[in-house]
Each structure stands twice: as C-alpha cells, then as structure tokens.
C-alpha cells in the first residue's frame, strides 16, 4: 500500500472519530467537549477568567459556531456529530492545501536558486 493512501485512510479514520470529542463527554456526563470552553464556562470550572482571555475572547468567531449551520440554532447530538466530521474534513483540506502550496513555493525557490548558482 502506498504511503499516501495510508495517510488518506488514516486522516479519514480520524475525521470519522472526531465526534468522540463531543459524544464521550455527553455520555459520561462530563460537560462540554474538552478544550472547547468559553470564558463563562472556564470561570465556572476554575473560579476566575484570565484577563487576556476575557479581553481577547470575542476576537474570533467560528465559521460554524456550535457545529451547526450558520444562522441556525445548534443541531442535536447527531447533527453536531456530522458537523464535527464536516469541520474535520474542511480543516484537513485547508492544512493539506496550504502544505502543498508551501511545498511548491519552496521547490520553485530552491530550483531558482540552483539555476542561479549554475
């Protein structure tokens, strides 16, 4: 099996498994997904909200808030799980696309510096 094929299969498996980050806390009664806390929830968990988090917390607005369609109320657990997978695939596509672009730019740069040295 080619390495690229193994990589894509591994990424697909990881994308399908991403809803576990949403499902396990729900099934175990552990609150929201680990690390996806807002400032208010952090305040409840640790007793205070770090100043910089409070100040900068509103700068970023997720393109798919609450893993639902933009402008619609949060989907149920199944809907959010599907959006988790969609977000994983979009994120992987962005990272792979940027990596390929960077690789091509670096290859061109290396080729042009090699041509100049000759």
mmCIF file with all atom_site columns, N, CA and C in Angstrom, residues 32-72:
data_model
loop_
_atom_site.group_PDB
_atom_site.id
_atom_site.type_symbol
_atom_site.label_atom_id
_atom_site.label_alt_id
_atom_site.label_comp_id
_atom_site.label_asym_id
_atom_site.label_entity_id
_atom_site.label_seq_id
_atom_site.pdbx_PDB_ins_code
_atom_site.Cartn_x
_atom_site.Cartn_y
_atom_site.Cartn_z
_atom_site.occupancy
_atom_site.B_iso_or_equiv
_atom_site.pdbx_formal_charge
_atom_site.auth_seq_id
_atom_site.auth_comp_id
_atom_site.auth_asym_id
_atom_site.auth_atom_id
_atom_site.pdbx_PDB_model_num
ATOM 1   N N  . UNK A 1 32 ? -19.165 19.921 28.588 1.00 0.00 ? 32 UNK A N  1
ATOM 2   C CA . UNK A 1 32 ? -18.918 20.119 27.156 1.00 0.00 ? 32 UNK A CA 1
ATOM 3   C C  . UNK A 1 32 ? -17.603 19.466 26.747 1.00 0.00 ? 32 UNK A C  1
ATOM 4   N N  . UNK A 1 33 ? -17.364 19.467 25.437 1.00 0.00 ? 33 UNK A N  1
ATOM 5   C CA . UNK A 1 33 ? -16.149 18.861 24.895 1.00 0.00 ? 33 UNK A CA 1
ATOM 6   C C  . UNK A 1 33 ? -14.915 19.523 25.508 1.00 0.00 ? 33 UNK A C  1
ATOM 7   N N  . UNK A 1 34 ? -13.908 18.700 25.806 1.00 0.00 ? 34 UNK A N  1
ATOM 8   C CA . UNK A 1 34 ? -12.711 19.199 26.461 1.00 0.00 ? 34 UNK A CA 1
ATOM 9   C C  . UNK A 1 34 ? -12.019 20.250 25.587 1.00 0.00 ? 34 UNK A C  1
ATOM 10  N N  . UNK A 1 35 ? -11.698 21.360 26.186 1.00 0.00 ? 35 UNK A N  1
ATOM 11  C CA . UNK A 1 35 ? -10.954 22.404 25.492 1.00 0.00 ? 35 UNK A CA 1
ATOM 12  C C  . UNK A 1 35 ? -11.811 23.334 24.654 1.00 0.00 ? 35 UNK A C  1
ATOM 13  N N  . UNK A 1 36 ? -13.102 23.126 24.615 1.00 0.00 ? 36 UNK A N  1
ATOM 14  C CA . UNK A 1 36 ? -13.969 23.999 23.824 1.00 0.00 ? 36 UNK A CA 1
ATOM 15  C C  . UNK A 1 36 ? -14.791 24.905 24.740 1.00 0.00 ? 36 UNK A C  1
ATOM 16  N N  . UNK A 1 37 ? -14.184 25.269 25.842 1.00 0.00 ? 37 UNK A N  1
ATOM 17  C CA . UNK A 1 37 ? -14.891 26.081 26.808 1.00 0.00 ? 37 UNK A CA 1
ATOM 18  C C  . UNK A 1 37 ? -14.833 27.553 26.426 1.00 0.00 ? 37 UNK A C  1
ATOM 19  N N  . UNK A 1 38 ? -15.919 28.231 26.660 1.00 0.00 ? 38 UNK A N  1
ATOM 20  C CA . UNK A 1 38 ? -15.936 29.676 26.526 1.00 0.00 ? 38 UNK A CA 1
ATOM 21  C C  . UNK A 1 38 ? -15.477 30.287 27.850 1.00 0.00 ? 38 UNK A C  1
ATOM 22  N N  . UNK A 1 39 ? -15.334 31.600 27.847 1.00 0.00 ? 39 UNK A N  1
ATOM 23  C CA . UNK A 1 39 ? -14.856 32.290 29.053 1.00 0.00 ? 39 UNK A CA 1
ATOM 24  C C  . UNK A 1 39 ? -15.792 32.041 30.235 1.00 0.00 ? 39 UNK A C  1
ATOM 25  N N  . UNK A 1 40 ? -17.082 32.036 29.975 1.00 0.00 ? 40 UNK A N  1
ATOM 26  C CA . UNK A 1 40 ? -18.037 31.833 31.073 1.00 0.00 ? 40 UNK A CA 1
ATOM 27  C C  . UNK A 1 40 ? -17.855 30.451 31.710 1.00 0.00 ? 40 UNK A C  1
ATOM 28  N N  . UNK A 1 41 ? -17.683 29.432 30.875 1.00 0.00 ? 41 UNK A N  1
ATOM 29  C CA . UNK A 1 41 ? -17.531 28.071 31.407 1.00 0.00 ? 41 UNK A CA 1
ATOM 30  C C  . UNK A 1 41 ? -16.197 27.908 32.134 1.00 0.00 ? 41 UNK A C  1
ATOM 31  N N  . UNK A 1 42 ? -15.145 28.543 31.622 1.00 0.00 ? 42 UNK A N  1
ATOM 32  C CA . UNK A 1 42 ? -13.859 28.491 32.320 1.00 0.00 ? 42 UNK A CA 1
ATOM 33  C C  . UNK A 1 42 ? -13.989 29.127 33.690 1.00 0.00 ? 42 UNK A C  1
ATOM 34  N N  . UNK A 1 43 ? -14.730 30.242 33.742 1.00 0.00 ? 43 UNK A N  1
ATOM 35  C CA . UNK A 1 43 ? -14.966 30.889 35.026 1.00 0.00 ? 43 UNK A CA 1
ATOM 36  C C  . UNK A 1 43 ? -15.644 29.951 36.011 1.00 0.00 ? 43 UNK A C  1
ATOM 37  N N  . UNK A 1 44 ? -16.580 29.155 35.524 1.00 0.00 ? 44 UNK A N  1
ATOM 38  C CA . UNK A 1 44 ? -17.268 28.204 36.409 1.00 0.00 ? 44 UNK A CA 1
ATOM 39  C C  . UNK A 1 44 ? -16.339 27.068 36.817 1.00 0.00 ? 44 UNK A C  1
ATOM 40  N N  . UNK A 1 45 ? -15.477 26.627 35.886 1.00 0.00 ? 45 UNK A N  1
ATOM 41  C CA . UNK A 1 45 ? -14.598 25.487 36.165 1.00 0.00 ? 45 UNK A CA 1
ATOM 42  C C  . UNK A 1 45 ? -13.473 25.825 37.133 1.00 0.00 ? 45 UNK A C  1
ATOM 43  N N  . UNK A 1 46 ? -12.820 26.970 36.939 1.00 0.00 ? 46 UNK A N  1
ATOM 44  C CA . UNK A 1 46 ? -11.637 27.285 37.744 1.00 0.00 ? 46 UNK A CA 1
ATOM 45  C C  . UNK A 1 46 ? -11.849 28.439 38.716 1.00 0.00 ? 46 UNK A C  1
ATOM 46  N N  . UNK A 1 47 ? -13.000 29.081 38.654 1.00 0.00 ? 47 UNK A N  1
ATOM 47  C CA . UNK A 1 47 ? -13.285 30.129 39.623 1.00 0.00 ? 47 UNK A CA 1
ATOM 48  C C  . UNK A 1 47 ? -12.943 31.531 39.170 1.00 0.00 ? 47 UNK A C  1
ATOM 49  N N  . UNK A 1 48 ? -12.291 31.683 38.055 1.00 0.00 ? 48 UNK A N  1
ATOM 50  C CA . UNK A 1 48 ? -12.000 33.019 37.535 1.00 0.00 ? 48 UNK A CA 1
ATOM 51  C C  . UNK A 1 48 ? -11.752 32.904 36.028 1.00 0.00 ? 48 UNK A C  1
ATOM 52  N N  . UNK A 1 49 ? -11.780 34.040 35.346 1.00 0.00 ? 49 UNK A N  1
ATOM 53  C CA . UNK A 1 49 ? -11.484 34.089 33.914 1.00 0.00 ? 49 UNK A CA 1
ATOM 54  C C  . UNK A 1 49 ? -10.212 34.910 33.744 1.00 0.00 ? 49 UNK A C  1
ATOM 55  N N  . UNK A 1 50 ? -9.161  34.310 33.155 1.00 0.00 ? 50 UNK A N  1
ATOM 56  C CA . UNK A 1 50 ? -7.935  35.081 32.933 1.00 0.00 ? 50 UNK A CA 1
ATOM 57  C C  . UNK A 1 50 ? -8.239  36.368 32.150 1.00 0.00 ? 50 UNK A C  1
ATOM 58  N N  . UNK A 1 51 ? -7.579  37.465 32.551 1.00 0.00 ? 51 UNK A N  1
ATOM 59  C CA . UNK A 1 51 ? -7.865  38.771 31.950 1.00 0.00 ? 51 UNK A CA 1
ATOM 60  C C  . UNK A 1 51 ? -7.719  38.772 30.436 1.00 0.00 ? 51 UNK A C  1
ATOM 61  N N  . UNK A 1 52 ? -6.642  38.179 29.935 1.00 0.00 ? 52 UNK A N  1
ATOM 62  C CA . UNK A 1 52 ? -6.401  38.211 28.489 1.00 0.00 ? 52 UNK A CA 1
ATOM 63  C C  . UNK A 1 52 ? -7.457  37.395 27.745 1.00 0.00 ? 52 UNK A C  1
ATOM 64  N N  . UNK A 1 53 ? -7.887  36.311 28.329 1.00 0.00 ? 53 UNK A N  1
ATOM 65  C CA . UNK A 1 53 ? -8.941  35.519 27.699 1.00 0.00 ? 53 UNK A CA 1
ATOM 66  C C  . UNK A 1 53 ? -10.223 36.314 27.636 1.00 0.00 ? 53 UNK A C  1
ATOM 67  N N  . UNK A 1 54 ? -10.527 36.998 28.700 1.00 0.00 ? 54 UNK A N  1
ATOM 68  C CA . UNK A 1 54 ? -11.740 37.816 28.733 1.00 0.00 ? 54 UNK A CA 1
ATOM 69  C C  . UNK A 1 54 ? -11.645 38.944 27.700 1.00 0.00 ? 54 UNK A C  1
ATOM 70  N N  . UNK A 1 55 ? -10.456 39.546 27.601 1.00 0.00 ? 55 UNK A N  1
ATOM 71  C CA . UNK A 1 55 ? -10.259 40.678 26.683 1.00 0.00 ? 55 UNK A CA 1
ATOM 72  C C  . UNK A 1 55 ? -10.270 40.217 25.227 1.00 0.00 ? 55 UNK A C  1
ATOM 73  N N  . UNK A 1 56 ? -9.617  39.073 24.925 1.00 0.00 ? 56 UNK A N  1
ATOM 74  C CA . UNK A 1 56 ? -9.461  38.642 23.540 1.00 0.00 ? 56 UNK A CA 1
ATOM 75  C C  . UNK A 1 56 ? -10.497 37.603 23.101 1.00 0.00 ? 56 UNK A C  1
ATOM 76  N N  . UNK A 1 57 ? -11.304 37.143 24.019 1.00 0.00 ? 57 UNK A N  1
ATOM 77  C CA . UNK A 1 57 ? -12.252 36.068 23.733 1.00 0.00 ? 57 UNK A CA 1
ATOM 78  C C  . UNK A 1 57 ? -13.227 36.370 22.609 1.00 0.00 ? 57 UNK A C  1
ATOM 79  N N  . UNK A 1 58 ? -13.573 37.634 22.411 1.00 0.00 ? 58 UNK A N  1
ATOM 80  C CA . UNK A 1 58 ? -14.554 37.979 21.393 1.00 0.00 ? 58 UNK A CA 1
ATOM 81  C C  . UNK A 1 58 ? -13.960 38.241 20.022 1.00 0.00 ? 58 UNK A C  1
ATOM 82  N N  . UNK A 1 59 ? -12.633 38.140 19.886 1.00 0.00 ? 59 UNK A N  1
ATOM 83  C CA . UNK A 1 59 ? -11.999 38.444 18.595 1.00 0.00 ? 59 UNK A CA 1
ATOM 84  C C  . UNK A 1 59 ? -12.314 37.408 17.529 1.00 0.00 ? 59 UNK A C  1
ATOM 85  N N  . UNK A 1 60 ? -12.379 36.159 17.915 1.00 0.00 ? 60 UNK A N  1
ATOM 86  C CA . UNK A 1 60 ? -12.558 35.084 16.945 1.00 0.00 ? 60 UNK A CA 1
ATOM 87  C C  . UNK A 1 60 ? -13.999 34.593 16.976 1.00 0.00 ? 60 UNK A C  1
ATOM 88  N N  . UNK A 1 61 ? -14.592 34.551 15.819 1.00 0.00 ? 61 UNK A N  1
ATOM 89  C CA . UNK A 1 61 ? -15.934 33.992 15.691 1.00 0.00 ? 61 UNK A CA 1
ATOM 90  C C  . UNK A 1 61 ? -15.844 32.812 14.737 1.00 0.00 ? 61 UNK A C  1
ATOM 91  N N  . UNK A 1 62 ? -16.178 31.649 15.224 1.00 0.00 ? 62 UNK A N  1
ATOM 92  C CA . UNK A 1 62 ? -16.057 30.427 14.431 1.00 0.00 ? 62 UNK A CA 1
ATOM 93  C C  . UNK A 1 62 ? -16.974 30.482 13.209 1.00 0.00 ? 62 UNK A C  1
ATOM 94  N N  . UNK A 1 63 ? -16.484 29.999 12.051 1.00 0.00 ? 63 UNK A N  1
ATOM 95  C CA . UNK A 1 63 ? -17.331 29.992 10.856 1.00 0.00 ? 63 UNK A CA 1
ATOM 96  C C  . UNK A 1 63 ? -18.541 29.069 11.011 1.00 0.00 ? 63 UNK A C  1
ATOM 97  N N  . UNK A 1 64 ? -18.427 28.037 11.813 1.00 0.00 ? 64 UNK A N  1
ATOM 98  C CA . UNK A 1 64 ? -19.553 27.129 12.077 1.00 0.00 ? 64 UNK A CA 1
ATOM 99  C C  . UNK A 1 64 ? -19.759 27.051 13.593 1.00 0.00 ? 64 UNK A C  1
ATOM 100 N N  . UNK A 1 65 ? -20.353 28.096 14.176 1.00 0.00 ? 65 UNK A N  1
ATOM 101 C CA . UNK A 1 65 ? -20.493 28.099 15.631 1.00 0.00 ? 65 UNK A CA 1
ATOM 102 C C  . UNK A 1 65 ? -21.376 26.954 16.121 1.00 0.00 ? 65 UNK A C  1
ATOM 103 N N  . UNK A 1 66 ? -20.988 26.372 17.218 1.00 0.00 ? 66 UNK A N  1
ATOM 104 C CA . UNK A 1 66 ? -21.715 25.252 17.834 1.00 0.00 ? 66 UNK A CA 1
ATOM 105 C C  . UNK A 1 66 ? -21.883 24.074 16.876 1.00 0.00 ? 66 UNK A C  1
ATOM 106 N N  . UNK A 1 67 ? -21.022 23.984 15.889 1.00 0.00 ? 67 UNK A N  1
ATOM 107 C CA . UNK A 1 67 ? -21.057 22.881 14.923 1.00 0.00 ? 67 UNK A CA 1
ATOM 108 C C  . UNK A 1 67 ? -22.447 22.714 14.325 1.00 0.00 ? 67 UNK A C  1
ATOM 109 N N  . UNK A 1 68 ? -22.998 23.829 13.865 1.00 0.00 ? 68 UNK A N  1
ATOM 110 C CA . UNK A 1 68 ? -24.301 23.853 13.210 1.00 0.00 ? 68 UNK A CA 1
ATOM 111 C C  . UNK A 1 68 ? -24.202 24.750 11.993 1.00 0.00 ? 68 UNK A C  1
ATOM 112 N N  . UNK A 1 69 ? -25.245 24.729 11.170 1.00 0.00 ? 69 UNK A N  1
ATOM 113 C CA . UNK A 1 69 ? -25.279 25.635 10.035 1.00 0.00 ? 69 UNK A CA 1
ATOM 114 C C  . UNK A 1 69 ? -25.311 27.069 10.551 1.00 0.00 ? 69 UNK A C  1
ATOM 115 N N  . UNK A 1 70 ? -24.556 27.946 9.895  1.00 0.00 ? 70 UNK A N  1
ATOM 116 C CA . UNK A 1 70 ? -24.563 29.341 10.338 1.00 0.00 ? 70 UNK A CA 1
ATOM 117 C C  . UNK A 1 70 ? -25.983 29.912 10.301 1.00 0.00 ? 70 UNK A C  1
ATOM 118 N N  . UNK A 1 71 ? -26.350 30.615 11.351 1.00 0.00 ? 71 UNK A N  1
ATOM 119 C CA . UNK A 1 71 ? -27.650 31.253 11.419 1.00 0.00 ? 71 UNK A CA 1
ATOM 120 C C  . UNK A 1 71 ? -28.764 30.360 11.921 1.00 0.00 ? 71 UNK A C  1
ATOM 121 N N  . UNK A 1 72 ? -28.470 29.110 12.175 1.00 0.00 ? 72 UNK A N  1
ATOM 122 C CA . UNK A 1 72 ? -29.488 28.191 12.667 1.00 0.00 ? 72 UNK A CA 1
ATOM 123 C C  . UNK A 1 72 ? -29.180 27.816 14.118 1.00 0.00 ? 72 UNK A C  1
#
